Coordinates of C-alpha atoms in Angstrom, one line a residue:
M1 CA 91.5 82.6 84.7
I2 CA 91.7 82.8 88.5
G3 CA 91.0 86.1 90.4
Y4 CA 92.8 87.1 93.5
Y5 CA 91.5 89.7 95.9
A6 CA 94.3 91.2 98.1
H7 CA 93.5 93.4 101.0
H8 CA 95.3 96.7 101.0
Q9 CA 96.3 96.7 104.7
G10 CA 100.0 96.0 105.1
A11 CA 102.1 94.3 102.4
G12 CA 101.6 90.6 103.2
H13 CA 98.5 90.0 101.2
L14 CA 100.0 91.4 98.0
T15 CA 103.3 89.5 98.6
R16 CA 101.4 86.3 99.0
M17 CA 99.4 86.9 95.9
R18 CA 102.5 87.5 93.8
G19 CA 104.1 84.2 95.1
I20 CA 101.0 82.1 94.3
A21 CA 100.4 83.8 90.9
A22 CA 104.0 83.1 89.8
A23 CA 103.4 79.4 90.5
L24 CA 100.1 79.0 88.8
D25 CA 99.7 77.5 85.3
Q26 CA 96.9 79.9 84.3
P27 CA 96.5 83.7 84.3
V28 CA 95.7 85.6 87.5
W29 CA 93.6 88.8 87.7
G30 CA 94.3 90.9 90.8
L31 CA 91.7 93.0 92.6
S32 CA 92.6 95.3 95.4
S33 CA 92.3 98.9 96.7
A34 CA 96.0 99.0 96.5
A35 CA 97.9 99.6 93.3
P36 CA 99.3 96.5 91.4
P37 CA 102.7 95.4 92.7
P38 CA 105.8 96.3 90.6
G39 CA 106.2 93.9 87.7
W40 CA 102.6 92.6 87.8
E41 CA 101.7 91.2 84.4
G42 CA 98.2 90.0 84.8
G43 CA 94.9 91.9 84.7
W44 CA 94.1 94.3 87.5
T45 CA 91.1 96.1 89.0
T46 CA 91.9 98.9 91.4
L47 CA 88.9 98.9 93.7
A48 CA 87.3 102.0 95.2
R49 CA 88.0 102.4 98.9
D50 CA 85.3 101.6 101.4
D51 CA 87.0 103.1 104.4
D52 CA 87.1 106.8 103.5
P53 CA 86.6 108.9 105.6
H54 CA 88.4 107.3 108.6
P55 CA 86.6 104.2 109.8
G56 CA 85.9 105.8 113.1
A57 CA 83.7 108.4 111.4
L58 CA 81.6 105.6 109.9
A59 CA 80.9 103.8 113.2
D60 CA 77.3 105.1 113.3
R61 CA 76.5 103.7 109.8
D62 CA 75.9 100.1 111.0
P63 CA 79.1 98.8 109.4
T64 CA 78.6 95.3 110.8
A65 CA 75.0 94.9 109.4
H66 CA 73.7 94.1 112.8
G67 CA 76.6 91.8 113.6
V68 CA 76.5 89.7 110.5
L69 CA 79.4 91.3 108.6
H70 CA 82.7 93.0 109.4
W71 CA 82.6 96.1 107.3
A72 CA 79.6 97.3 105.2
P73 CA 78.7 100.9 106.3
T74 CA 75.4 102.2 104.9
H75 CA 75.2 105.0 102.3
H76 CA 78.9 104.8 101.5
E77 CA 79.7 105.7 97.9
G78 CA 83.0 103.9 97.8
L79 CA 81.5 100.7 99.0
A80 CA 78.8 100.9 96.4
R81 CA 81.3 101.5 93.6
R82 CA 83.7 98.7 94.7
S83 CA 80.8 96.3 94.9
A84 CA 79.7 97.3 91.4
Q85 CA 83.3 96.8 90.2
I86 CA 83.5 93.3 91.6
A87 CA 80.1 92.3 90.1
R88 CA 81.0 93.7 86.7
W89 CA 84.4 92.0 86.8
A90 CA 82.7 88.7 87.6
A91 CA 80.2 89.1 84.7
E92 CA 82.7 90.2 82.1
E93 CA 85.8 88.1 82.9
R94 CA 84.0 84.9 84.1
P95 CA 86.7 83.7 86.4
S96 CA 86.9 80.0 87.3
A97 CA 87.4 81.0 91.0
L98 CA 88.4 83.9 93.2
V99 CA 91.0 83.7 96.0
V100 CA 90.0 86.1 98.8
D101 CA 92.9 87.4 100.9
V102 CA 90.9 88.6 102.9
S103 CA 87.4 90.0 103.2
V104 CA 84.1 88.4 104.4
E105 CA 82.2 90.9 102.2
V106 CA 84.2 90.2 99.0
T107 CA 83.8 86.5 99.7
L108 CA 80.0 86.7 99.9
L109 CA 79.6 89.2 97.0
A110 CA 81.7 87.0 94.7
R111 CA 79.7 83.9 95.7
L112 CA 76.4 85.8 95.1
C113 CA 77.8 86.5 91.6
G114 CA 78.2 82.8 91.1
V115 CA 82.0 82.8 91.5
P116 CA 83.5 79.9 93.5
T117 CA 85.7 81.2 96.3
V118 CA 88.9 80.1 98.0
V119 CA 89.2 82.0 101.3
V120 CA 92.7 82.5 102.8
A121 CA 92.3 81.3 106.4
M122 CA 93.8 83.5 109.0
P123 CA 95.4 82.9 112.5
G124 CA 93.6 83.6 115.7
R125 CA 90.0 82.8 116.7
R126 CA 87.8 83.0 113.6
D127 CA 84.6 81.6 115.0
D128 CA 82.7 84.9 115.0
R129 CA 79.5 85.0 112.9
P130 CA 81.0 86.9 109.9
H131 CA 84.0 84.5 109.7
R132 CA 81.8 81.5 110.0
L133 CA 79.7 82.8 107.1
A134 CA 82.7 83.3 104.8
Y135 CA 84.4 80.0 105.7
D136 CA 81.2 78.0 105.4
T137 CA 80.3 79.4 101.9
A138 CA 83.9 79.0 100.5
D139 CA 84.7 76.1 98.2
A140 CA 88.1 75.7 99.9
L141 CA 90.2 77.2 102.7
L142 CA 93.8 78.1 101.9
A143 CA 95.8 77.8 105.1
P144 CA 99.4 79.3 104.7
W145 CA 100.6 77.6 107.8
P146 CA 101.0 73.9 108.9
R147 CA 98.1 71.9 110.1
G148 CA 97.7 72.2 113.8
A149 CA 99.0 75.7 114.0
H150 CA 95.7 77.7 114.0
D151 CA 93.0 75.1 113.4
L152 CA 92.5 73.5 116.8
H153 CA 89.0 74.9 117.2
W154 CA 87.9 74.4 113.7
P155 CA 84.7 72.4 113.0
D156 CA 85.0 69.2 110.8
R157 CA 83.3 70.9 107.9
W158 CA 86.3 73.3 107.6
F159 CA 88.9 70.6 107.8
A160 CA 87.2 68.8 104.9
K161 CA 88.0 71.6 102.5
A162 CA 91.2 73.0 103.9
W163 CA 94.6 73.1 102.1
F164 CA 97.4 73.3 104.7
V165 CA 100.3 74.4 102.5
G166 CA 102.7 75.8 105.1
A167 CA 104.2 79.3 105.1
I168 CA 104.5 81.2 101.8
S169 CA 107.6 83.3 101.4
R170 CA 109.2 85.2 98.5
F171 CA 112.4 83.4 99.7
D172 CA 111.0 79.9 99.2
H173 CA 113.5 77.6 97.4
R174 CA 116.4 79.8 98.1
S175 CA 119.5 77.9 99.1
L176 CA 120.7 78.7 102.5
P177 CA 124.2 80.2 102.1
D178 CA 127.2 79.9 104.4
P179 CA 126.9 82.2 107.4
V180 CA 127.4 85.9 106.4
P181 CA 129.9 87.8 108.6
A182 CA 128.1 90.4 110.7
A183 CA 128.7 94.0 109.8
H184 CA 128.9 94.8 113.6
P185 CA 131.2 93.3 116.2
G186 CA 129.7 90.7 118.6
R187 CA 126.2 89.3 118.1
T188 CA 123.5 91.0 116.1
V189 CA 119.8 91.4 116.5
L190 CA 117.7 92.3 113.4
V191 CA 114.4 93.9 114.4
L192 CA 111.9 93.4 111.6
W193 CA 108.8 95.5 111.3
G194 CA 106.1 95.4 108.6
A195 CA 103.9 97.8 106.6
G196 CA 100.9 97.2 108.8
G197 CA 102.3 99.3 111.7
H198 CA 103.3 98.4 115.2
S199 CA 102.6 99.6 118.7
T200 CA 106.2 99.1 120.0
T201 CA 107.8 102.5 120.5
A202 CA 111.3 103.6 119.7
A203 CA 111.9 104.1 123.4
Q204 CA 111.0 100.4 124.1
V205 CA 113.5 99.2 121.5
E206 CA 116.2 101.5 122.9
Q207 CA 115.5 100.1 126.4
A208 CA 116.0 96.6 125.1
R209 CA 119.2 97.7 123.4
A210 CA 120.5 99.2 126.6
A211 CA 119.7 96.0 128.5
T212 CA 121.7 93.8 126.1
P213 CA 125.1 95.7 125.7
D214 CA 126.8 92.6 124.1
W215 CA 124.4 92.7 121.2
T216 CA 124.1 95.2 118.3
W217 CA 120.5 96.0 117.4
V218 CA 119.6 96.9 113.8
E219 CA 116.0 97.8 112.8
R220 CA 114.4 97.3 109.5
S221 CA 110.9 98.5 108.4
P222 CA 109.3 99.6 105.1
G223 CA 111.3 102.7 104.0
R224 CA 114.0 102.0 106.6
G225 CA 116.2 99.1 105.9
A226 CA 119.3 97.7 107.4
S227 CA 120.5 97.3 103.8
G228 CA 118.9 96.9 100.4
D229 CA 118.8 93.1 100.7
L230 CA 116.5 91.6 103.3
W231 CA 117.7 88.0 102.7
A232 CA 121.3 89.1 103.5
D233 CA 120.2 91.0 106.6
L234 CA 118.4 87.9 107.8
Q235 CA 121.4 85.7 107.2
A236 CA 123.7 88.1 109.0
A237 CA 121.6 88.3 112.1
D238 CA 122.3 86.0 115.0
V239 CA 118.7 86.5 116.2
V240 CA 115.7 88.1 114.4
V241 CA 113.1 89.9 116.5
T242 CA 110.0 90.1 114.4
H243 CA 106.4 91.1 114.7
G244 CA 104.0 88.2 114.3
G245 CA 102.6 89.0 110.9
Q246 CA 102.3 86.0 108.6
N247 CA 104.6 87.4 105.9
A248 CA 107.4 88.4 108.2
V249 CA 107.3 85.1 110.1
A250 CA 107.3 83.2 106.7
E251 CA 110.4 85.0 105.7
V252 CA 112.2 84.4 108.9
A253 CA 111.1 80.7 108.6
A254 CA 112.5 80.5 105.1
A255 CA 115.8 81.9 106.3
R256 CA 115.8 79.4 109.2
R257 CA 116.9 82.1 111.7
P258 CA 116.7 82.0 115.5
A259 CA 113.9 84.3 116.4
V260 CA 111.8 86.1 119.0
V261 CA 108.3 86.6 117.6
V262 CA 106.6 89.5 119.4
A263 CA 102.9 89.9 118.7
Q264 CA 101.5 93.3 117.8
P265 CA 97.9 94.2 118.5
R266 CA 95.6 92.9 115.7
P267 CA 92.0 91.8 115.4
H268 CA 91.1 88.3 116.6
D269 CA 94.5 88.1 118.3
E270 CA 96.1 87.0 115.0
Q271 CA 99.7 87.7 116.0
V272 CA 99.3 86.5 119.5
A273 CA 98.2 83.1 118.1
T274 CA 101.2 82.9 115.9
A275 CA 103.6 83.9 118.7
R276 CA 102.1 81.3 121.0
R277 CA 102.2 78.5 118.5
V278 CA 105.9 78.9 117.5
D279 CA 106.8 79.1 121.2
D280 CA 104.7 76.0 122.0
W281 CA 106.4 74.1 119.2
R282 CA 109.8 75.4 120.4
I283 CA 110.5 76.7 116.9
A284 CA 111.2 80.2 118.2
V285 CA 110.6 82.3 121.3
G286 CA 107.1 83.8 121.2
C287 CA 105.9 86.8 123.2
A288 CA 102.3 88.1 123.4
S289 CA 103.6 91.7 123.8
W290 CA 106.9 93.6 123.9
P291 CA 108.9 92.2 126.8
S292 CA 110.4 94.4 129.6
P293 CA 114.1 95.4 129.3
R294 CA 115.2 92.9 132.0
E295 CA 113.7 90.0 130.0
W296 CA 115.7 90.5 126.8
P297 CA 119.1 89.0 127.7
E298 CA 117.4 85.6 128.6
L299 CA 115.1 85.8 125.6
L300 CA 117.9 86.3 123.1
D301 CA 119.9 83.5 124.6
R302 CA 116.9 81.2 124.5
A303 CA 116.3 82.0 120.9
L304 CA 119.9 81.2 120.1
A305 CA 119.6 77.9 122.0
R306 CA 116.5 76.9 120.0
G307 CA 118.3 77.7 116.7
G308 CA 116.5 78.0 113.4
Q309 CA 116.2 74.5 112.0
R310 CA 112.8 73.8 113.6
W311 CA 111.3 76.4 111.2
S312 CA 111.2 73.5 108.7
R313 CA 108.0 72.4 110.4
W314 CA 106.4 75.8 109.6
S315 CA 107.9 76.4 106.2
T316 CA 108.5 73.5 103.7
G317 CA 109.9 75.9 101.0
D318 CA 107.2 75.2 98.5
G319 CA 104.1 76.8 100.1
A320 CA 103.2 78.9 97.0
A321 CA 103.7 75.9 94.7
R322 CA 101.5 73.7 96.8
A323 CA 98.8 76.4 96.9
A324 CA 99.0 76.9 93.2
A325 CA 98.7 73.1 92.6
H326 CA 95.5 73.1 94.6
L327 CA 94.1 76.1 92.8
D328 CA 94.9 74.6 89.3
R329 CA 93.1 71.4 90.3
L330 CA 90.1 73.2 91.6
A331 CA 89.9 75.4 88.5
G332 CA 90.1 72.4 86.3
D333 CA 87.0 70.9 88.1
L334 CA 84.9 74.1 87.6
V335 CA 83.1 75.1 84.5
P336 CA 82.2 78.8 84.6
G337 CA 78.7 79.5 83.5
A338 CA 77.5 75.9 83.9
G339 CA 74.2 75.2 85.4
S340 CA 70.6 76.1 84.8

């Protein structure tokens, strides 16, 4: 059995877990502070939260352990309980490996329990001390993006154990249909937000809408959809304006849509790195922040000109299957409980 830890922030970690789990040849046990996703059939451990009360209220409890970790506040009951849950799970279930998506602390705790770890590598600069510790101790690094996208500053020791599988989307392997007639006259922009929140305001979107009178703007976010079918919404859009989260970008890539990728503030400039790379590779238009109203007409036209076919460099359509194949091989090489 393979374990999979999915961070509760946003929806991307859980979505990626479901895609990889469905492609694996062996059972998967999920661990998260979030509830199991609908239809989950494997084992599940709902972990205690380590961020209650609000993280700001815990700032004086040395949460970084003098700069060595990202989040381990002292004297926190939830942190103690979740650590005990993970250790107990490792002892009782004896997993062959744990995929960590993502947490430096879970990576280290699992390894201290003798569980081999596969760390999901993230965009942005990850050369801080905690990330180096997690990446160095991992048995493998799972990179859900193409080689060269976010690894330009990696040391050789990380390359040696990295699996570059490309984007992982729930829409992988879907056949691209004939163009869907837009529900609005003229050209359509689909604005795609995620569950992780965004700093762009409704007023900023309205200003962009006003600056492009020949375009119809439609927004979609968790709980607020253009329709009940994201795939159809993507296909109906002439241009998708999306935040730079990995999951959203993967789904736009799978749909091969012209896009403007606008980074939202995240630690380690995660989304800025993605927006910069898709722009450098001329896959889509990338912006480090929400553009001014006067920039939008040209940005949409440039996205249309670039088209959507270059997304094939980012998304091969079998990212989850490739990740699962690596995990199956790794698990086959590991014998839980072996050693002195």
